[in-house]
Short mmCIF file of C-alpha atoms in Angstrom, two decimals:
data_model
loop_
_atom_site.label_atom_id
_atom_site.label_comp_id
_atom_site.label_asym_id
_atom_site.label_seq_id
_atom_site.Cartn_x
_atom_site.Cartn_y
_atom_site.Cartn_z
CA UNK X 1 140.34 98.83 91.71
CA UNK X 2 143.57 96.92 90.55
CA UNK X 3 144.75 100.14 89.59
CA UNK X 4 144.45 101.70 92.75
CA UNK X 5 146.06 98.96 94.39
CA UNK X 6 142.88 97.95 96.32
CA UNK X 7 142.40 94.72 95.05
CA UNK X 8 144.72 91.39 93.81
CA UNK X 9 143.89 88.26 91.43
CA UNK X 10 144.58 84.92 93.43
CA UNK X 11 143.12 83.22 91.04
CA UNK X 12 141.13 82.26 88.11
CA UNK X 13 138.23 80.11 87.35
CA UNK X 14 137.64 80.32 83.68
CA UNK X 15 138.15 82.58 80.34
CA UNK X 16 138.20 86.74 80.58
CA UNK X 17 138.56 88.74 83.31
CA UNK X 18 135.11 87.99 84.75
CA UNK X 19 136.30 84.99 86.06
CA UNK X 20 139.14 86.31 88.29
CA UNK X 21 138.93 85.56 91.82
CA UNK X 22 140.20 88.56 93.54
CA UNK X 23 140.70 89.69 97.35
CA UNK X 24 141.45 92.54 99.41
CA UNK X 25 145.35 94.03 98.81
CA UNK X 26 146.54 95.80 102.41
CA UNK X 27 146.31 98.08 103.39
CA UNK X 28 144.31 99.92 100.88
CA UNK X 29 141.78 97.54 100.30
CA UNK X 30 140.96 96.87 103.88
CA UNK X 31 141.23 100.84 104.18
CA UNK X 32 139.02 101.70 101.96
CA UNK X 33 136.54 99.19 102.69
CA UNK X 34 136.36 101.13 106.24
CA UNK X 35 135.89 104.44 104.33
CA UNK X 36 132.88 103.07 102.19
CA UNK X 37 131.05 101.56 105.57
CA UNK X 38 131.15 104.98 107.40
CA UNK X 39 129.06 106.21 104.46
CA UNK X 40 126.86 103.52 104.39
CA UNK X 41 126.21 100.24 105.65
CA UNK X 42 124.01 99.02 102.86
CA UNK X 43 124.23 95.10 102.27
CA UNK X 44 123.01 94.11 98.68
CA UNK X 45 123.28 94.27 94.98
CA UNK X 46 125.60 96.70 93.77
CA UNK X 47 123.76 99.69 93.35
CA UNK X 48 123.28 101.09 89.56
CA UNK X 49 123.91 105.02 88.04
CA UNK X 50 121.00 106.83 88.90
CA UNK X 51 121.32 107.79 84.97
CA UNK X 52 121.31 104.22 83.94
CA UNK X 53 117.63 103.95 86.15
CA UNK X 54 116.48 106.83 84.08
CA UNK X 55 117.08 105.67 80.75
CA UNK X 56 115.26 102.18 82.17
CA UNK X 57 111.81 104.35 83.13
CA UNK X 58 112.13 105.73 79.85
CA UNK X 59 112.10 102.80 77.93
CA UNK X 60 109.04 100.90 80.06
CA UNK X 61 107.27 103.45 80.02
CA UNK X 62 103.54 103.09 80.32
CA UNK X 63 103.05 105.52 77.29
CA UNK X 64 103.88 102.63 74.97
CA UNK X 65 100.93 100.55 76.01
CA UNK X 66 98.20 100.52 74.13
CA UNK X 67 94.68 98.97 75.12
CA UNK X 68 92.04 98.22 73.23
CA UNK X 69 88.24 97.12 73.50
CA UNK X 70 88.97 93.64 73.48
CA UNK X 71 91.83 93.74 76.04
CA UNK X 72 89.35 95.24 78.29
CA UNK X 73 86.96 92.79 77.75
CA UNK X 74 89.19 89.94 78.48
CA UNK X 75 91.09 91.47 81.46
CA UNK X 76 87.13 92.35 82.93
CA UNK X 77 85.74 88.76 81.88
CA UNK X 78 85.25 87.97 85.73
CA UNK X 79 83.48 90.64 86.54
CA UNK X 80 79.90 92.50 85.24
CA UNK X 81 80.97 95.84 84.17
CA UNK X 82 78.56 98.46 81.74
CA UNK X 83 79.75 99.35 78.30
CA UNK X 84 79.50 103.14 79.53
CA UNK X 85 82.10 101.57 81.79
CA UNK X 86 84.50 99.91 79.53
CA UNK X 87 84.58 102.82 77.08
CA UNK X 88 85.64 104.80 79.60
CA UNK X 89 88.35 102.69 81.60
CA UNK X 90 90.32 101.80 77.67
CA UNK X 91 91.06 105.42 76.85
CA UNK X 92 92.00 106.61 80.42
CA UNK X 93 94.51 103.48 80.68
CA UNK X 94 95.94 104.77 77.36
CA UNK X 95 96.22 107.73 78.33
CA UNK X 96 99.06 106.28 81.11
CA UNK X 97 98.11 109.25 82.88
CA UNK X 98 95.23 109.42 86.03
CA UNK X 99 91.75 108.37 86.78
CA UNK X 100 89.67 109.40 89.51
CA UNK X 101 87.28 106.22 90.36
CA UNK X 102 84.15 107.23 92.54
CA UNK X 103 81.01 105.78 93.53
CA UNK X 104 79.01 103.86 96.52
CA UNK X 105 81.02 101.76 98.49
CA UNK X 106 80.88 97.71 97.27
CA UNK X 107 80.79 98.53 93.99
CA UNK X 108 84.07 97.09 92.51
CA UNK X 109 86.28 99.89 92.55
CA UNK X 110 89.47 98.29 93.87
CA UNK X 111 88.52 95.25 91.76
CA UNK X 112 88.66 97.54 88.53
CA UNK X 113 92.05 98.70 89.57
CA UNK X 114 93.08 95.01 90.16
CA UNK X 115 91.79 94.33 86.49
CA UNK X 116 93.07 97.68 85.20
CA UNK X 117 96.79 95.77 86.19
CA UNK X 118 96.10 93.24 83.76
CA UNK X 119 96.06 95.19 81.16
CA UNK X 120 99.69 96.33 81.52
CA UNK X 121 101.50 93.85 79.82
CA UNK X 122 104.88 92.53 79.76
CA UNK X 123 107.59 92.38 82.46
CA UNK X 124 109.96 95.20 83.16
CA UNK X 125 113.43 95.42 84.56
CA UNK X 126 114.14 97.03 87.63
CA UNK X 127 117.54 98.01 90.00
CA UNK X 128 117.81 96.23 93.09
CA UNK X 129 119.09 99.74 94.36
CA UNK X 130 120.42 103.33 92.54
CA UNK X 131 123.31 105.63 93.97
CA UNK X 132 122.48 109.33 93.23
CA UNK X 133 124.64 112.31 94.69
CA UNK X 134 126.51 109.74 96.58
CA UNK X 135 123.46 108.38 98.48
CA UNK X 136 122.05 104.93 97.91
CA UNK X 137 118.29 104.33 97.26
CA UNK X 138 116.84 100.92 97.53
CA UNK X 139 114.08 100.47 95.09
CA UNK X 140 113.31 96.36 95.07
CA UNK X 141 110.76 95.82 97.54
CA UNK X 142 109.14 92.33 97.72
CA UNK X 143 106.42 93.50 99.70
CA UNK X 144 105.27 95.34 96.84
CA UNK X 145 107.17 94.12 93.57
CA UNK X 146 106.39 91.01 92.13
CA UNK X 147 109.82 88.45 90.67
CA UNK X 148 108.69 87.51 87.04
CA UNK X 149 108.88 83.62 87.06
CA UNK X 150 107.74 83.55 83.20
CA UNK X 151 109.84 84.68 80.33
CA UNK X 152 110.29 87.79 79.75
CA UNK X 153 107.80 89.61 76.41
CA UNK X 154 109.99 92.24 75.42
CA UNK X 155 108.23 95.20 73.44
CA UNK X 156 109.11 95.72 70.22
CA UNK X 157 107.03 99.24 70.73
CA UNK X 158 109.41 100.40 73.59
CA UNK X 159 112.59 99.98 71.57
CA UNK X 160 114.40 99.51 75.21
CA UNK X 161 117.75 97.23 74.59
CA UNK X 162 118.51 94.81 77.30
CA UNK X 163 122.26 94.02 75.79
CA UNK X 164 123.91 96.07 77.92
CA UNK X 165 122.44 94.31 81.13
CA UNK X 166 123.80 90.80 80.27
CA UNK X 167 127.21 89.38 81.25
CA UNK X 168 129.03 88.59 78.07
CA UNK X 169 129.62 84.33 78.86
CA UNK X 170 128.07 81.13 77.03
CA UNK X 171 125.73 81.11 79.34
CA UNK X 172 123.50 85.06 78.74
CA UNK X 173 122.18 86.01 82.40
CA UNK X 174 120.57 89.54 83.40
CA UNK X 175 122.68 92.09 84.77
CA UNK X 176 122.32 90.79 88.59
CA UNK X 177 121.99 94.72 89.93
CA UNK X 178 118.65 94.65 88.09
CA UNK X 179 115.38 92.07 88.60
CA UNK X 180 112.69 91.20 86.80
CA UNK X 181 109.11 91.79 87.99
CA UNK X 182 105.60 91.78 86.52
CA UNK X 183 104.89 95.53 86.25
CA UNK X 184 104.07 96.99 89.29
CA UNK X 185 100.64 97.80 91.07
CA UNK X 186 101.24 99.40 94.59
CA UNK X 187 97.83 100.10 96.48
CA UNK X 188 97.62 102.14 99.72
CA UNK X 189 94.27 103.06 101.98
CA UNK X 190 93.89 104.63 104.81
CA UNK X 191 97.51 104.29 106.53
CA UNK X 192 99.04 106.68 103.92
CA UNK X 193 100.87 109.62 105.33
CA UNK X 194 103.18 112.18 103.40
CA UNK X 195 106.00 110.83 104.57
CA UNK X 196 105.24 107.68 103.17
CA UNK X 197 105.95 109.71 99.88
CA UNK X 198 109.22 110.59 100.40
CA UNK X 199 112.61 108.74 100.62
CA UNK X 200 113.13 106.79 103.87
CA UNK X 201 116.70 107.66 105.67
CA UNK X 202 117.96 103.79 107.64
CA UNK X 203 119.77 106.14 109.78
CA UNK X 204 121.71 102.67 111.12
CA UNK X 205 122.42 101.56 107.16
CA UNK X 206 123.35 104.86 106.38
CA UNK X 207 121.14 104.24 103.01
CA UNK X 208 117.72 105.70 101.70
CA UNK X 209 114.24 103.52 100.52
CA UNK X 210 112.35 104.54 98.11
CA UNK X 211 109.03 105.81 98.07
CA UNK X 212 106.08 104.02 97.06
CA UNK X 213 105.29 106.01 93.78
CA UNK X 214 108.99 105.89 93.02
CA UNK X 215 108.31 101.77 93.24
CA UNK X 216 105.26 102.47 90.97
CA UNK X 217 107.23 103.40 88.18
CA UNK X 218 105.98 101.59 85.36
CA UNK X 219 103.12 100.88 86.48
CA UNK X 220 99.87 101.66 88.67
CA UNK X 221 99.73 103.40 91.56
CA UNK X 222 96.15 103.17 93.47
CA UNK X 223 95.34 105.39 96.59
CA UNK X 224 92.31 103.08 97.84
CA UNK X 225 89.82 104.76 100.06
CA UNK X 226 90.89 108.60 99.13
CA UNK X 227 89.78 111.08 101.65
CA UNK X 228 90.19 108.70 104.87
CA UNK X 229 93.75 108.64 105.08
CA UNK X 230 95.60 110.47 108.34
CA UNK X 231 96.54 113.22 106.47
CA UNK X 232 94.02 116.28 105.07
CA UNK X 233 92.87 115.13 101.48
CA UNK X 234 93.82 118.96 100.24
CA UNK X 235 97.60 118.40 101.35
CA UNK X 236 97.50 114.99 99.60
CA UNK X 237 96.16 116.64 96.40
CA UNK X 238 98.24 119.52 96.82
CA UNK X 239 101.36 116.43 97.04
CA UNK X 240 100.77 115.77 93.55
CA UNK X 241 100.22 118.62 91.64
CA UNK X 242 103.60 119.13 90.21
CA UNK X 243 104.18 115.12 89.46
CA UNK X 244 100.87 114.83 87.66
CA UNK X 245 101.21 118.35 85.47
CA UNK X 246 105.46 117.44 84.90
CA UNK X 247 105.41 114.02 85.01
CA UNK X 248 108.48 113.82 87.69
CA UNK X 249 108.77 114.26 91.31
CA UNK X 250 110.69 115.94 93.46
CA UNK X 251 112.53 113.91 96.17
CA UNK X 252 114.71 115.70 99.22
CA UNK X 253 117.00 113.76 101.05
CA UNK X 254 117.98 114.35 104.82
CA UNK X 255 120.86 117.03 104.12
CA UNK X 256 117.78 119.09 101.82
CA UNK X 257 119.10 118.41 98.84
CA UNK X 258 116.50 117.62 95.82
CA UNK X 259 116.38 114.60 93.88
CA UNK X 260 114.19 115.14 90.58
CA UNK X 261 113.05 111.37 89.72
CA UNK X 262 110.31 110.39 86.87
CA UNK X 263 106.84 109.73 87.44
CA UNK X 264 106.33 107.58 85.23
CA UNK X 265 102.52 105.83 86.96
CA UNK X 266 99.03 105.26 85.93
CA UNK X 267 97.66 107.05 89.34
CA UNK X 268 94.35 106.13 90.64
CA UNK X 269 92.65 107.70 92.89
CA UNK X 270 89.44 105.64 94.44
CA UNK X 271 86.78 107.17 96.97
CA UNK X 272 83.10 106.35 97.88
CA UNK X 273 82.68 110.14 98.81
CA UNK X 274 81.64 112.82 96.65
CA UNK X 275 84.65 113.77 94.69
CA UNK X 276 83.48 117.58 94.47
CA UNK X 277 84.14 117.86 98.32
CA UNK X 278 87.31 116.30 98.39
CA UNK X 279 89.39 118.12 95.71
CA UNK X 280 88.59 121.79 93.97
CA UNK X 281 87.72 122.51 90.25
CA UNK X 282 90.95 123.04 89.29
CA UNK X 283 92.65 119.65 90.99
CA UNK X 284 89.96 117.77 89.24
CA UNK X 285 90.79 119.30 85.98
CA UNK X 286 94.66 118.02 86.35
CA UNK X 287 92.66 114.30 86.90
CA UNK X 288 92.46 113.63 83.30
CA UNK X 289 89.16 110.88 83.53
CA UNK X 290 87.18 110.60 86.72
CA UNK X 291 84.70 107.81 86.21
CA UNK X 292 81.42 106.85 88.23
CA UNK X 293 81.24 103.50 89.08
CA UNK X 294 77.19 102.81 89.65
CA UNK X 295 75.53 100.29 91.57
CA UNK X 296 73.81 97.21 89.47
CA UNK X 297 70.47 97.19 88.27
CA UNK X 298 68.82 94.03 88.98
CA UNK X 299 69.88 92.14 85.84
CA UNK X 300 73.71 92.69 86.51
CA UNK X 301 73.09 91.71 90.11
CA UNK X 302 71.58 88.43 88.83
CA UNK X 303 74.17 88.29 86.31
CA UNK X 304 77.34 88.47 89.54
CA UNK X 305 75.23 85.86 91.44
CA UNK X 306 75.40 83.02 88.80
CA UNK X 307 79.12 84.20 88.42
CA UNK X 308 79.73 83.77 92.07
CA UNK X 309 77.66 80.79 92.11
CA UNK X 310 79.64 78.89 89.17
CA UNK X 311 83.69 79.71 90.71
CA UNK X 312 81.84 78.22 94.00
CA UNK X 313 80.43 75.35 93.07
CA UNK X 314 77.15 76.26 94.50
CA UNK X 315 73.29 75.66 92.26
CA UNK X 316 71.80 79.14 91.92
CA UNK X 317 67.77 79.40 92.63
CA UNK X 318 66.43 82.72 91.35
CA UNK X 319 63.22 82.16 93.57
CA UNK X 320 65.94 82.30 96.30
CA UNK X 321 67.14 85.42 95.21
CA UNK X 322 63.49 86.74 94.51
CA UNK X 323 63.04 85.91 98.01
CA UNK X 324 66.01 87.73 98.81
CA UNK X 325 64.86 90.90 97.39
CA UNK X 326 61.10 90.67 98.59
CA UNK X 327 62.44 90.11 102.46
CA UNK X 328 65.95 91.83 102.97
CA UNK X 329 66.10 94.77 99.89
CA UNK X 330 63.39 96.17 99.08
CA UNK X 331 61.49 97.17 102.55
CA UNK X 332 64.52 98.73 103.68
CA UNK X 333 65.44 100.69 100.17
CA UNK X 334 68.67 98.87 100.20
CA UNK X 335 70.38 99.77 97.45
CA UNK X 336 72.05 97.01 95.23
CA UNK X 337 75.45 96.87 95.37
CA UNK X 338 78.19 94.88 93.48
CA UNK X 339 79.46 93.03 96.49
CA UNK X 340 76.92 91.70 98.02
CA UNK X 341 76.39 88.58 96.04
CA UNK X 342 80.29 87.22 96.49
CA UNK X 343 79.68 88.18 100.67
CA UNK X 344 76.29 86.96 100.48
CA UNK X 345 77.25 83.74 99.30
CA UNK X 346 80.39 83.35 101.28
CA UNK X 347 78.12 83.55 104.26
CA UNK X 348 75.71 80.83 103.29
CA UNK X 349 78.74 78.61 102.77
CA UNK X 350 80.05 79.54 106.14
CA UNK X 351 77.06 78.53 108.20
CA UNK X 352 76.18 75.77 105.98
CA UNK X 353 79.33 74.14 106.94
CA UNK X 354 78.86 74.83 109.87
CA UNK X 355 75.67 73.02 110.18
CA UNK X 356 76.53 70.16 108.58
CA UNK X 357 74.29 71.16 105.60
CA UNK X 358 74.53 71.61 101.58
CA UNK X 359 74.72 75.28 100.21
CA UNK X 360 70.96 76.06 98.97
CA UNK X 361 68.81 79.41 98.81
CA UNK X 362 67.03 78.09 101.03
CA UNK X 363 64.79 81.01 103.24
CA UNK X 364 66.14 79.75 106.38
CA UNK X 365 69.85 80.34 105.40
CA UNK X 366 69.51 83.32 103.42
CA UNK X 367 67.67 84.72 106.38
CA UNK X 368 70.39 83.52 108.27
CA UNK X 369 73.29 84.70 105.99
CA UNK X 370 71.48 88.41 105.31
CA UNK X 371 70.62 89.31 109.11
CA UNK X 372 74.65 88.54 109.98
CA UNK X 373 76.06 90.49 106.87
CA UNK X 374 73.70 93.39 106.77
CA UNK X 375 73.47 95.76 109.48
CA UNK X 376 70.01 97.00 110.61
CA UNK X 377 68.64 100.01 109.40
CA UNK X 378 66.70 100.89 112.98
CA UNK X 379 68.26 103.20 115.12
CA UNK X 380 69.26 101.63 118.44
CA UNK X 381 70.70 102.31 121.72
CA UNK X 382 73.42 100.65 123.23
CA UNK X 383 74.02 102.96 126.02
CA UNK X 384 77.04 104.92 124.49
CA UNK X 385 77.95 107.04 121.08
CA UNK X 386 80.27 107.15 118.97
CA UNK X 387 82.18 110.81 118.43
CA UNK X 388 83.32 111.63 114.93
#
């Protein structure tokens, strides 16, 4: 910029060039200043080579992880999960590739997702924003991307070289265009929409955001509630065919040019409807492990009680919960579910405080907790349907 005559040195605070104070040299600094703010408006962190954020993916990638039986078994120690289970989950998070969790609803899914993130290890490095074909793409988000507080645990495995990111004074600091979060787990429901999976134009900053699998990179990517989003489920499939078989994306901006980032995500895909109607044989043969997540049998169900019980502080009775079972399960069928002993619970506590009164199982406030959590199984008429 000195060069060009855009900028001049009015001073100096300490040793090198990167402590020159500089300011705008008329009239070409001011000038071109103007220029750069009728192509954007975007207020920030410098934004990094788009080649630079490639060579970044590459070097977190999740390929390097590696999980084993006992990682699983302390990243699932809070909740009651079959072998059949954790033999399944270890191999499809190594294979940093896509799972397909289905089952009734309250069984855990989206807490096995949660759990599945601790398995992902150290912190990564990402830009605060990239400029590609002369357009600038935020990627930070701290709606969805954690700041790592801790230190950074570098993998050895990755072989990814931070040098080039630090400012060469006594005192080492990252790169400030890049940040440091815990790797990321994005989860969407219901409110996802296609265009969610695109870039974002600010048509008043003149700059683009990224989309939220292109924040995923690195990390997991969870579409909760699959088949009950806005769009079809076949055109959300259909979305991901090409990012799932190449492992990149394709992203157009708003002049319809293409953009060809790296999908670099552990994609999960979570429903409590029957995958087989959602998605065709040969979509479900691009998702790699599709696992069943069951309800508990009895035992397990005991077993989430007295883990409920113990974070709340709360005595278990088992002739409470035999009591439970006798009157509120098993006249009605009601099939066990995974759930229903943390809502259960958080119920008693609610209108025991309520009434002045200690948590116990006793049958006057599990009656009372079960009859306001559980909705009855008789058909009713309140003068009005609902049409689906």
């Amino acid at each position: 910029m000195r060069e060009k005559d855009l900028l001049d040195v009015v001073g100096q605070k300490g040793i090198g060039e990167l402590s020159y104070e500089y300011i705008l040299k008329p009239p070409r600094g001011p000038q071109a200043v103007e220029d750069a703010l009728k192509k954007t408006e975007y207020n920030g962190p410098a934004p990094v080579p788009f080649q630079d954020y490639l060579k970044a993916v590459e070097a977190q990638t999740i390929k390097h992880m590696v999980v084993t039986r006992r990682n699983i078994r302390q990243a699932f120690q809070d909740l009651i999960i079959t072998d059949s289970v954790f033999n399944e989950i270890g191999p499809a998070v190594n294979s940093a590739d896509s799972i397909f969790l289905f089952g009734a609803p309250g069984n855990g899914k989206t807490s096995i997702a949660e759990r599945i993130t601790r398995l992902m290890g150290d912190d990564i490095f990402i830009p605060y924003a990239i400029e590609a074909d002369g357009q600038i793409i935020k990627v930070f988000d701290p709606i969805v991307h954690q700041v790592a507080e801790a230190p950074v645990q570098e993998s050895t495995e990755s072989g990814f070289n931070f040098s080039d990111a630090f400012d060469e004074t006594s005192e080492p600091t990252y790169d400030s265009r890049w940040v440091r979060i815990r790797r990321p787990t994005i989860v969407v429901g219901g409110e996802l929409t296609l265009e969610m999976l695109d870039l974002s134009y600010n048509q008043y900053g003149k700059f683009y955001e990224a989309p939220l699998q292109m924040k995923a990179n690195n990390g997991i990517f969870m579409i909760d509630d699959f088949g009950r989003q806005q769009v079809r489920a076949i055109d959300l499939l259909n979305r991901w065919i090409v990012p799932l078989e190449k492992k990149y994306d394709y992203l157009s901006t708003i002049t319809g040019n293409k953009l060809q980032v790296p999908f670099d995500v552990l994609l999960i895909f979570s429903t409590n409807l029957d995958p087989n109607q959602l998605a065709d044989e040969a979509f479900l043969r691009r998702i790699k492990f599709k696992i069943e997540i069951r309800d508990p049998d009895e035992r397990q169900w005991r077993q989430i009680w007295e883990l409920v019980c113990k974070a709340k502080g709360v005595v278990l009775d088992h002739d409470g919960l035999d009591y439970m079972l006798a009157k509120w399960y098993r006249p009605f069928n009601r099939p066990l579910r995974m759930t229903h002993p943390r809502d259960i619970l958080n119920q008693m506590i609610s209108i025991a405080r309520y009434n002045m009164e200690s948590v116990t199982f006793s049958p006057d406030l599990v009656d009372a907790a079960c009859t306001s959590y559980f909705v009855s199984l008789e058909a009713r008429d309140y003068g009005a349907q609902v049409k689906l």
